Amino acid sequence: MKLALLIGNRYTPWHFRGYRRLRGAPEITVFRAESEIQRRFDERDDEEAPFHFAPIHFDTQQGPASFLHALRERYTGREPRIRPFAERLQGFDVIQSWELFTGWTAEAIEARRRFGVPLSLMVWDNIPFNNEQTEERRAIKRRALRETDRFIVHTERSRRMLIIEGAEEGRIVYVPPGVDTDLFSPGPSERAAFGLDDGDFVIFFAGWFLPRKGLDFLLLAMRELITRGSNSRPIKLLMVGSGPGRERIEASIARLGIAAHCVFAGSLPYRRMPAAFRSTDAFVLPSIATPEWQEQFGMSLIEAMACGAPVIGALSGAIPEIVGDAGLLCQPNDFVSLSDALRRLLESDTLRGELSTAGRKRVLDHFTLDRFSNALSLLYEEIA
């Protein structure tokens, strides 16, 4: 089988760890954007993937009018458009694209129409009628809802969203993402590598430094935890990630007077993430819902749970569905609620141990790579 994966600019090691386990070892070609975001992933994660790669460019990068398109993008907000590549999808047995509204999906639909290649569509979005700012996007969504052979969803929220938007229930397949439970597994702490001491109570955040990820209210919860009540252990916050909000976060830390309690570890290679999870007493995903976005899954949650790290998540988007009863939940954008949850973990070795065991079990029961790859293999075989 020949599989075309249309990835956009988010190709990461998680993709090839799951897809290289597909039954029958299909020949996979990854169509991905030549972009600054993708280059950062490549520089950070130097693991070798057994796939072919096909670069895709935008009209702001190539073509006779690229300079004009780039000016329009900068000064008028015009979205860059993918240069047509449907012709390159001829000869594949299955195409997989992402989201209803993207230019990638438009090219996949065109290839399906012209060459008869079955189309599966991976949908993370979970807000009905979202991403419809332009007529172009709305038109792509209408065609995708009509012409996609299978919709792949990772949460019940995404399934319900598709039904509301008009997708046939029989074409929607639930495939929970999986984590490599050999790589992400309990093990010795490596706190010294992050400048942390064994006696510290370590809170861990991993993700983009964007307002919607909720790091700002985690900092407020940190200050509450540090300044209110007596603490038996020094409290530290380990932050892994990057993004345009780094300066804002540093300013907030200084204003709150908690700089001595905060450690920036930068962006870690994927294979180093288990060491960070094993070094924590509480992993926190404090995402905030906005009108255009709410947490779509939270891969870091299942990675943390697989390593035996107790987790706290906000009641936002898919987080409660992923955590289940294997972690604590707090109100989104509520630093008091989050601080109270952190204090429960700080003050109870028993609770931390129970959540550590429950989290690992939940991942083994629901979110393994083998489960993910077996479900995808069956889907591809059905539509090819």
Tab-separated table of C-alpha atoms in Angstrom, residues 2 51 53 67 71 102 110 113 126 128 137 140 146 157 160 164 182 212 217 227 260 273 284 292 310 322 354 371-372:
chain	number	residue	atom	x	y	z
A	2	LYS	CA	1.136	3.527	-0.795
A	51	PHE	CA	9.505	7.802	5.139
A	53	PHE	CA	9.385	13.461	2.192
A	67	PHE	CA	6.644	38.703	-3.818
A	71	LEU	CA	3.312	41.795	0.599
A	102	THR	CA	-7.323	23.545	5.044
A	110	GLU	CA	-9.147	17.360	-5.909
A	113	ARG	CA	-12.005	13.577	-7.704
A	126	ASN	CA	-13.873	20.308	18.313
A	128	PRO	CA	-18.772	23.407	15.452
A	137	ARG	CA	-12.664	27.931	3.817
A	140	ILE	CA	-13.539	23.529	1.333
A	146	ARG	CA	-19.501	15.441	1.258
A	157	ARG	CA	-16.078	16.192	21.162
A	160	ARG	CA	-20.071	15.392	17.906
A	164	ILE	CA	-23.442	18.819	13.959
A	182	ASP	CA	8.471	1.883	26.292
A	212	ARG	CA	-4.466	29.981	25.500
A	217	PHE	CA	-2.660	31.562	35.519
A	227	THR	CA	3.087	32.518	49.791
A	260	ALA	CA	13.901	31.915	42.171
A	273	MET	CA	10.876	14.476	27.425
A	284	VAL	CA	-0.121	20.702	34.680
A	292	GLU	CA	-11.844	29.822	18.186
A	310	PRO	CA	0.457	12.889	38.527
A	322	ILE	CA	-8.421	12.338	28.347
A	354	GLU	CA	-2.470	6.745	43.525
A	371	ARG	CA	-3.825	0.469	19.588
A	372	PHE	CA	-3.442	3.602	17.451
